């Protein structure tokens, strides 16, 4: 009797408690400055990247341009307000946002739930209301909120919830992207706090890091969804990956419904493939209306099958051979049984290679 009662309560309260800022329907898409530029960001570079997002076609594929750490002065101004670095952003952060908005993009910024950011600029702990108002006044649409320089006596959920409430109080819808690195199992509480939550430490530009991130996320898909928010597997930085690894990376991030934040220098695609980042049908899997994140459904040795349902009854499936020795991929066959991906045995379906741009559709099988 008691067990039944608890279950009903949980079911009734669950959805109502999730963050409601109207921005949960889809994982965010865009570009973030950190992996490509670290501390070396400035006004002209950001403007150039806003222009490039438009000219490369990334405005359609991704709409948030996020300035990561190192945009501010080392200290707050008199009156405690955060201020733009006078050297790097002489026109100020409002003007930066106006430029980004004029390009039809949305404006993302960064702060930290501690006393200092990771690069030791002022953090927002105990300044949440003022900082949220400052960001809203600058026209900010997205906040990445990091977890460096925290005080041990301040509970992580409280620190993150304080900024949630401060953002809400501004009245401006702002995507709230939690970057707590998965240390306190954010999938269990973050749906009530933010629109997405990082599930792991920072990604690195090599295949081992991709695999580690994926392994950590196995089983977490059920905590994501349009009424909850999204597991964030961190942004791309594929400069150290082979073409096949890049394709695998992007396809799986899309299928797992991670926010897709590009981390490449957009001026230089010599080492990465723009074609992958612009693959419309792959991005469409990420932005699918059903909003159910896929997960690992089968694994044997280095072979894996990931799958998830789509609006309209389809299935997104990734067959991947994870075996890699310095980017050598021995050819292998992987068999998928329909029941593994939630189809009826013997059901006839159209199969489509989403990277092939519609060139390969065939009818299949058992
Ligand atoms: C603030 O929170 C309330 C209650 O959850 C919600 O209805 C409203 O849309 C939120 N406003 C913003 C700007 O996030
Ligand atoms: C991103 O890739 C570049 C080039 O390989 C590398 O220099 C940089 O350290 C990477 N950034 C991160 C955060 O891993
Ligand atoms: C994959 O399967 C096909 C068809 O059965 C077979 O001809 C081919 O040799 C297999 N390839 C590998 C690498 O096992």
CSV table of N, CA, C and O in Angstrom, one decimal, residues 203-284:
chain,number,residue,atom,x,y,z
A,203,UNK,N,35.6,17.3,-22.2
A,203,UNK,CA,36.0,16.4,-23.3
A,203,UNK,C,37.3,16.8,-23.9
A,203,UNK,O,37.7,17.9,-23.8
A,204,UNK,N,38.1,15.8,-24.4
A,204,UNK,CA,39.4,16.1,-24.9
A,204,UNK,C,39.4,15.7,-26.4
A,204,UNK,O,38.6,14.9,-26.8
A,205,UNK,N,40.2,16.3,-27.2
A,205,UNK,CA,40.1,16.0,-28.7
A,205,UNK,C,40.8,14.7,-29.1
A,205,UNK,O,41.5,14.7,-30.1
A,206,UNK,N,40.5,13.7,-28.4
A,206,UNK,CA,41.0,12.4,-28.9
A,206,UNK,C,39.9,11.3,-28.6
A,206,UNK,O,39.0,11.5,-27.8
A,207,UNK,N,40.0,10.2,-29.3
A,207,UNK,CA,38.9,9.2,-29.3
A,207,UNK,C,38.7,8.6,-27.9
A,207,UNK,O,37.5,8.3,-27.5
A,208,UNK,N,39.7,8.3,-27.1
A,208,UNK,CA,39.6,7.8,-25.8
A,208,UNK,C,38.6,8.6,-25.0
A,208,UNK,O,37.8,8.1,-24.2
A,209,UNK,N,38.7,9.9,-25.1
A,209,UNK,CA,37.9,10.8,-24.4
A,209,UNK,C,36.4,10.7,-24.8
A,209,UNK,O,35.5,10.7,-24.0
A,210,UNK,N,36.2,10.5,-26.1
A,210,UNK,CA,34.8,10.3,-26.6
A,210,UNK,C,34.2,9.1,-26.0
A,210,UNK,O,33.1,9.0,-25.6
A,211,UNK,N,35.0,8.0,-26.1
A,211,UNK,CA,34.5,6.7,-25.6
A,211,UNK,C,34.2,6.8,-24.1
A,211,UNK,O,33.2,6.3,-23.6
A,212,UNK,N,35.1,7.4,-23.3
A,212,UNK,CA,34.9,7.6,-21.9
A,212,UNK,C,33.6,8.3,-21.6
A,212,UNK,O,32.8,8.0,-20.7
A,213,UNK,N,33.4,9.4,-22.3
A,213,UNK,CA,32.2,10.2,-22.2
A,213,UNK,C,31.0,9.4,-22.5
A,213,UNK,O,30.0,9.4,-21.7
A,214,UNK,N,31.0,8.6,-23.5
A,214,UNK,CA,29.9,7.8,-23.9
A,214,UNK,C,29.6,6.7,-22.9
A,214,UNK,O,28.5,6.4,-22.5
A,215,UNK,N,30.7,6.1,-22.4
A,215,UNK,CA,30.5,5.0,-21.4
A,215,UNK,C,29.9,5.5,-20.1
A,215,UNK,O,29.0,4.9,-19.5
A,216,UNK,N,30.2,6.7,-19.8
A,216,UNK,CA,29.7,7.3,-18.6
A,216,UNK,C,28.2,7.6,-18.7
A,216,UNK,O,27.4,7.6,-17.8
A,217,UNK,N,27.8,7.8,-20.0
A,217,UNK,CA,26.4,8.2,-20.2
A,217,UNK,C,25.4,7.0,-20.4
A,217,UNK,O,24.2,7.2,-20.6
A,218,UNK,N,26.0,5.8,-20.5
A,218,UNK,CA,25.1,4.7,-20.7
A,218,UNK,C,24.0,4.6,-19.6
A,218,UNK,O,24.4,4.7,-18.4
A,219,UNK,N,22.8,4.5,-20.0
A,219,UNK,CA,21.7,4.4,-19.0
A,219,UNK,C,21.2,5.8,-18.5
A,219,UNK,O,20.2,5.8,-17.8
A,220,UNK,N,21.8,6.9,-18.9
A,220,UNK,CA,21.3,8.2,-18.5
A,220,UNK,C,20.2,8.8,-19.3
A,220,UNK,O,19.6,9.8,-19.0
A,221,UNK,N,19.9,8.1,-20.5
A,221,UNK,CA,19.0,8.7,-21.4
A,221,UNK,C,17.6,8.9,-20.8
A,221,UNK,O,16.9,9.8,-21.1
A,222,UNK,N,17.2,8.0,-19.9
A,222,UNK,CA,15.9,8.1,-19.4
A,222,UNK,C,15.7,9.3,-18.5
A,222,UNK,O,14.5,9.6,-18.1
A,223,UNK,N,16.7,10.0,-18.1
A,223,UNK,CA,16.6,11.2,-17.3
A,223,UNK,C,16.4,12.4,-18.2
A,223,UNK,O,16.2,13.5,-17.6
A,224,UNK,N,16.4,12.3,-19.5
A,224,UNK,CA,16.3,13.4,-20.4
A,224,UNK,C,15.0,13.4,-21.1
A,224,UNK,O,14.3,12.4,-21.2
A,225,UNK,N,14.6,14.6,-21.6
A,225,UNK,CA,13.4,14.7,-22.3
A,225,UNK,C,12.9,16.1,-22.4
A,225,UNK,O,13.4,17.0,-21.6
A,226,UNK,N,11.9,16.4,-23.2
A,226,UNK,CA,11.4,17.8,-23.4
A,226,UNK,C,10.8,18.4,-22.1
A,226,UNK,O,10.7,19.6,-21.9
A,227,UNK,N,10.3,17.5,-21.1
A,227,UNK,CA,9.8,18.0,-19.9
A,227,UNK,C,10.8,18.0,-18.8
A,227,UNK,O,10.5,18.3,-17.6
A,228,UNK,N,12.0,17.6,-19.1
A,228,UNK,CA,13.1,17.5,-18.1
A,228,UNK,C,14.3,18.3,-18.4
A,228,UNK,O,14.8,19.1,-17.6
A,229,UNK,N,14.8,18.2,-19.6
A,229,UNK,CA,16.1,18.8,-20.0
A,229,UNK,C,17.0,17.7,-20.6
A,229,UNK,O,16.5,16.6,-20.8
A,230,UNK,N,18.3,18.0,-20.8
A,230,UNK,CA,19.1,17.2,-21.6
A,230,UNK,C,20.5,16.9,-20.9
A,230,UNK,O,21.1,17.8,-20.3
A,231,UNK,N,20.9,15.6,-21.1
A,231,UNK,CA,22.3,15.3,-20.7
A,231,UNK,C,23.2,16.0,-21.7
A,231,UNK,O,23.1,15.9,-22.9
A,232,UNK,N,24.2,16.7,-21.1
A,232,UNK,CA,25.1,17.4,-22.0
A,232,UNK,C,26.5,16.7,-22.0
A,232,UNK,O,27.1,16.6,-21.0
A,233,UNK,N,26.8,16.2,-23.2
A,233,UNK,CA,28.1,15.4,-23.3
A,233,UNK,C,29.3,16.3,-23.6
A,233,UNK,O,30.3,15.8,-24.0
A,234,UNK,N,29.1,17.5,-23.5
A,234,UNK,CA,30.2,18.5,-23.8
A,234,UNK,C,30.3,18.8,-25.3
A,234,UNK,O,29.8,18.0,-26.1
A,235,UNK,N,30.9,19.9,-25.6
A,235,UNK,CA,31.0,20.3,-27.0
A,235,UNK,C,32.0,19.6,-27.8
A,235,UNK,O,32.8,18.8,-27.3
A,236,UNK,N,32.0,19.8,-29.1
A,236,UNK,CA,32.9,19.2,-30.0
A,236,UNK,C,34.3,19.9,-30.0
A,236,UNK,O,34.4,21.0,-29.6
A,237,UNK,N,35.3,19.1,-30.2
A,237,UNK,CA,36.6,19.6,-30.6
A,237,UNK,C,37.3,18.4,-31.2
A,237,UNK,O,38.0,17.7,-30.6
A,238,UNK,N,37.0,18.3,-32.5
A,238,UNK,CA,37.4,17.1,-33.2
A,238,UNK,C,38.7,17.1,-34.0
A,238,UNK,O,38.9,16.3,-34.8
A,239,UNK,N,39.5,18.1,-33.6
A,239,UNK,CA,40.7,18.3,-34.4
A,239,UNK,C,41.6,17.1,-34.3
A,239,UNK,O,42.4,16.9,-35.2
A,240,UNK,N,41.6,16.3,-33.3
A,240,UNK,CA,42.4,15.2,-33.1
A,240,UNK,C,41.8,13.9,-33.6
A,240,UNK,O,42.4,12.8,-33.4
A,241,UNK,N,40.6,14.0,-34.2
A,241,UNK,CA,39.9,12.7,-34.5
A,241,UNK,C,40.0,12.5,-36.0
A,241,UNK,O,40.0,13.5,-36.8
A,242,UNK,N,40.0,11.2,-36.4
A,242,UNK,CA,39.9,10.9,-37.8
A,242,UNK,C,38.5,11.2,-38.3
A,242,UNK,O,37.5,11.5,-37.5
A,243,UNK,N,38.3,11.2,-39.6
A,243,UNK,CA,37.0,11.5,-40.2
A,243,UNK,C,35.9,10.6,-39.7
A,243,UNK,O,34.8,11.0,-39.3
A,244,UNK,N,36.2,9.3,-39.6
A,244,UNK,CA,35.3,8.3,-39.1
A,244,UNK,C,34.9,8.5,-37.7
A,244,UNK,O,33.8,8.4,-37.3
A,245,UNK,N,35.9,8.9,-36.9
A,245,UNK,CA,35.7,9.2,-35.5
A,245,UNK,C,34.8,10.4,-35.3
A,245,UNK,O,33.9,10.5,-34.5
A,246,UNK,N,35.0,11.4,-36.2
A,246,UNK,CA,34.2,12.6,-36.1
A,246,UNK,C,32.7,12.3,-36.5
A,246,UNK,O,31.8,12.8,-35.8
A,247,UNK,N,32.5,11.5,-37.5
A,247,UNK,CA,31.2,11.1,-37.9
A,247,UNK,C,30.5,10.3,-36.7
A,247,UNK,O,29.3,10.6,-36.4
A,248,UNK,N,31.2,9.5,-36.1
A,248,UNK,CA,30.7,8.7,-35.0
A,248,UNK,C,30.3,9.6,-33.8
A,248,UNK,O,29.2,9.5,-33.2
A,249,UNK,N,31.3,10.5,-33.5
A,249,UNK,CA,31.0,11.4,-32.4
A,249,UNK,C,29.8,12.2,-32.6
A,249,UNK,O,28.9,12.3,-31.8
A,250,UNK,N,29.7,12.8,-33.8
A,250,UNK,CA,28.5,13.7,-34.0
A,250,UNK,C,27.2,13.0,-34.1
A,250,UNK,O,26.2,13.4,-33.5
A,251,UNK,N,27.2,11.8,-34.7
A,251,UNK,CA,26.0,11.0,-34.8
A,251,UNK,C,25.5,10.6,-33.4
A,251,UNK,O,24.3,10.6,-33.1
A,252,UNK,N,26.4,10.2,-32.5
A,252,UNK,CA,26.0,9.7,-31.2
A,252,UNK,C,25.6,10.9,-30.3
A,252,UNK,O,24.7,10.7,-29.5
A,253,UNK,N,26.3,12.0,-30.4
A,253,UNK,CA,25.8,13.2,-29.6
A,253,UNK,C,24.4,13.6,-30.1
A,253,UNK,O,23.6,13.9,-29.2
A,254,UNK,N,24.1,13.5,-31.4
A,254,UNK,CA,22.8,13.8,-31.9
A,254,UNK,C,21.8,12.8,-31.3
A,254,UNK,O,20.7,13.2,-30.8
A,255,UNK,N,22.1,11.5,-31.4
A,255,UNK,CA,21.2,10.5,-31.0
A,255,UNK,C,20.9,10.5,-29.5
A,255,UNK,O,19.8,10.2,-29.0
A,256,UNK,N,21.9,10.8,-28.7
A,256,UNK,CA,21.7,10.9,-27.3
A,256,UNK,C,21.1,12.2,-26.8
A,256,UNK,O,20.9,12.4,-25.6
A,257,UNK,N,20.8,13.0,-27.8
A,257,UNK,CA,20.1,14.3,-27.5
A,257,UNK,C,20.9,15.2,-26.6
A,257,UNK,O,20.4,15.9,-25.8
A,258,UNK,N,22.2,15.2,-26.8
A,258,UNK,CA,23.1,16.2,-26.1
A,258,UNK,C,22.9,17.5,-26.9
A,258,UNK,O,22.7,17.6,-28.1
A,259,UNK,N,23.0,18.6,-26.1
A,259,UNK,CA,23.2,19.9,-26.8
A,259,UNK,C,24.4,19.7,-27.8
A,259,UNK,O,25.3,19.1,-27.5
A,260,UNK,N,24.3,20.3,-29.0
A,260,UNK,CA,25.4,20.2,-30.0
A,260,UNK,C,26.1,21.6,-30.1
A,260,UNK,O,25.6,22.5,-30.8
A,261,UNK,N,27.1,21.7,-29.4
A,261,UNK,CA,27.9,22.9,-29.4
A,261,UNK,C,29.2,22.7,-30.1
A,261,UNK,O,30.0,21.9,-29.7
A,262,UNK,N,29.4,23.4,-31.2
A,262,UNK,CA,30.6,23.3,-31.9
A,262,UNK,C,31.8,24.0,-31.2
A,262,UNK,O,31.6,25.0,-30.6
A,263,UNK,N,32.9,23.3,-31.1
A,263,UNK,CA,34.1,23.8,-30.4
A,263,UNK,C,35.3,24.1,-31.3
A,263,UNK,O,36.4,24.2,-30.8
A,264,UNK,N,35.0,24.2,-32.6
A,264,UNK,CA,36.2,24.3,-33.5
A,264,UNK,C,36.4,25.8,-33.8
A,264,UNK,O,35.4,26.6,-33.8
A,265,UNK,N,37.6,26.1,-34.2
A,265,UNK,CA,37.9,27.4,-34.8
A,265,UNK,C,37.2,27.5,-36.2
A,265,UNK,O,37.5,26.7,-37.1
A,266,UNK,N,36.2,28.3,-36.3
A,266,UNK,CA,35.4,28.3,-37.5
A,266,UNK,C,36.1,28.8,-38.7
A,266,UNK,O,35.7,28.7,-39.9
A,267,UNK,N,37.3,29.4,-38.5
A,267,UNK,CA,38.1,29.9,-39.6
A,267,UNK,C,38.9,28.8,-40.3
A,267,UNK,O,39.5,29.0,-41.3
A,268,UNK,N,39.0,27.7,-39.6
A,268,UNK,CA,39.9,26.6,-40.1
A,268,UNK,C,39.2,25.3,-40.1
A,268,UNK,O,39.1,24.7,-39.0
A,269,UNK,N,38.8,24.8,-41.2
A,269,UNK,CA,38.2,23.5,-41.3
A,269,UNK,C,39.1,22.5,-41.9
A,269,UNK,O,38.7,21.5,-42.5
A,270,UNK,N,40.4,22.8,-41.9
A,270,UNK,CA,41.3,21.8,-42.6
A,270,UNK,C,41.4,20.5,-41.9
A,270,UNK,O,41.6,19.5,-42.5
A,271,UNK,N,41.2,20.5,-40.5
A,271,UNK,CA,41.3,19.2,-39.8
A,271,UNK,C,39.9,18.6,-39.5
A,271,UNK,O,39.8,17.5,-39.0
A,272,UNK,N,38.9,19.3,-39.7
A,272,UNK,CA,37.5,18.8,-39.4
A,272,UNK,C,36.6,19.0,-40.6
A,272,UNK,O,36.9,19.8,-41.5
A,273,UNK,N,35.5,18.3,-40.5
A,273,UNK,CA,34.7,18.3,-41.7
A,273,UNK,C,33.4,19.2,-41.4
A,273,UNK,O,32.6,18.8,-40.6
A,274,UNK,N,33.3,20.2,-42.1
A,274,UNK,CA,32.1,21.1,-42.0
A,274,UNK,C,30.8,20.3,-42.4
A,274,UNK,O,29.8,20.4,-41.9
A,275,UNK,N,31.1,19.4,-43.4
A,275,UNK,CA,30.0,18.5,-43.9
A,275,UNK,C,29.3,17.7,-42.7
A,275,UNK,O,28.1,17.6,-42.7
A,276,UNK,N,30.1,17.3,-41.8
A,276,UNK,CA,29.5,16.5,-40.7
A,276,UNK,C,28.7,17.4,-39.8
A,276,UNK,O,27.6,17.1,-39.4
A,277,UNK,N,29.2,18.6,-39.5
A,277,UNK,CA,28.5,19.5,-38.6
A,277,UNK,C,27.3,20.1,-39.2
A,277,UNK,O,26.4,20.6,-38.5
A,278,UNK,N,27.2,20.0,-40.5
A,278,UNK,CA,26.0,20.5,-41.2
A,278,UNK,C,25.0,19.5,-41.7
A,278,UNK,O,24.1,19.8,-42.4
A,279,UNK,N,25.3,18.2,-41.4
A,279,UNK,CA,24.5,17.1,-41.8
A,279,UNK,C,23.1,17.3,-41.3
A,279,UNK,O,22.8,17.0,-40.2
A,280,UNK,N,22.2,17.8,-42.2
A,280,UNK,CA,20.9,18.2,-41.8
A,280,UNK,C,20.1,17.1,-41.1
A,280,UNK,O,19.4,17.3,-40.1
A,281,UNK,N,20.1,15.9,-41.7
A,281,UNK,CA,19.3,14.8,-41.2
A,281,UNK,C,19.8,14.3,-39.9
A,281,UNK,O,19.1,13.7,-39.1
A,282,UNK,N,21.1,14.4,-39.6
A,282,UNK,CA,21.7,14.0,-38.3
A,282,UNK,C,21.2,15.0,-37.3
A,282,UNK,O,20.8,14.6,-36.2
A,283,UNK,N,21.3,16.3,-37.6
A,283,UNK,CA,20.9,17.3,-36.7
A,283,UNK,C,19.4,17.1,-36.4
A,283,UNK,O,18.9,17.3,-35.2
A,284,UNK,N,18.6,16.7,-37.4
A,284,UNK,CA,17.2,16.5,-37.2
A,284,UNK,C,16.9,15.4,-36.2
A,284,UNK,O,15.9,15.5,-35.5
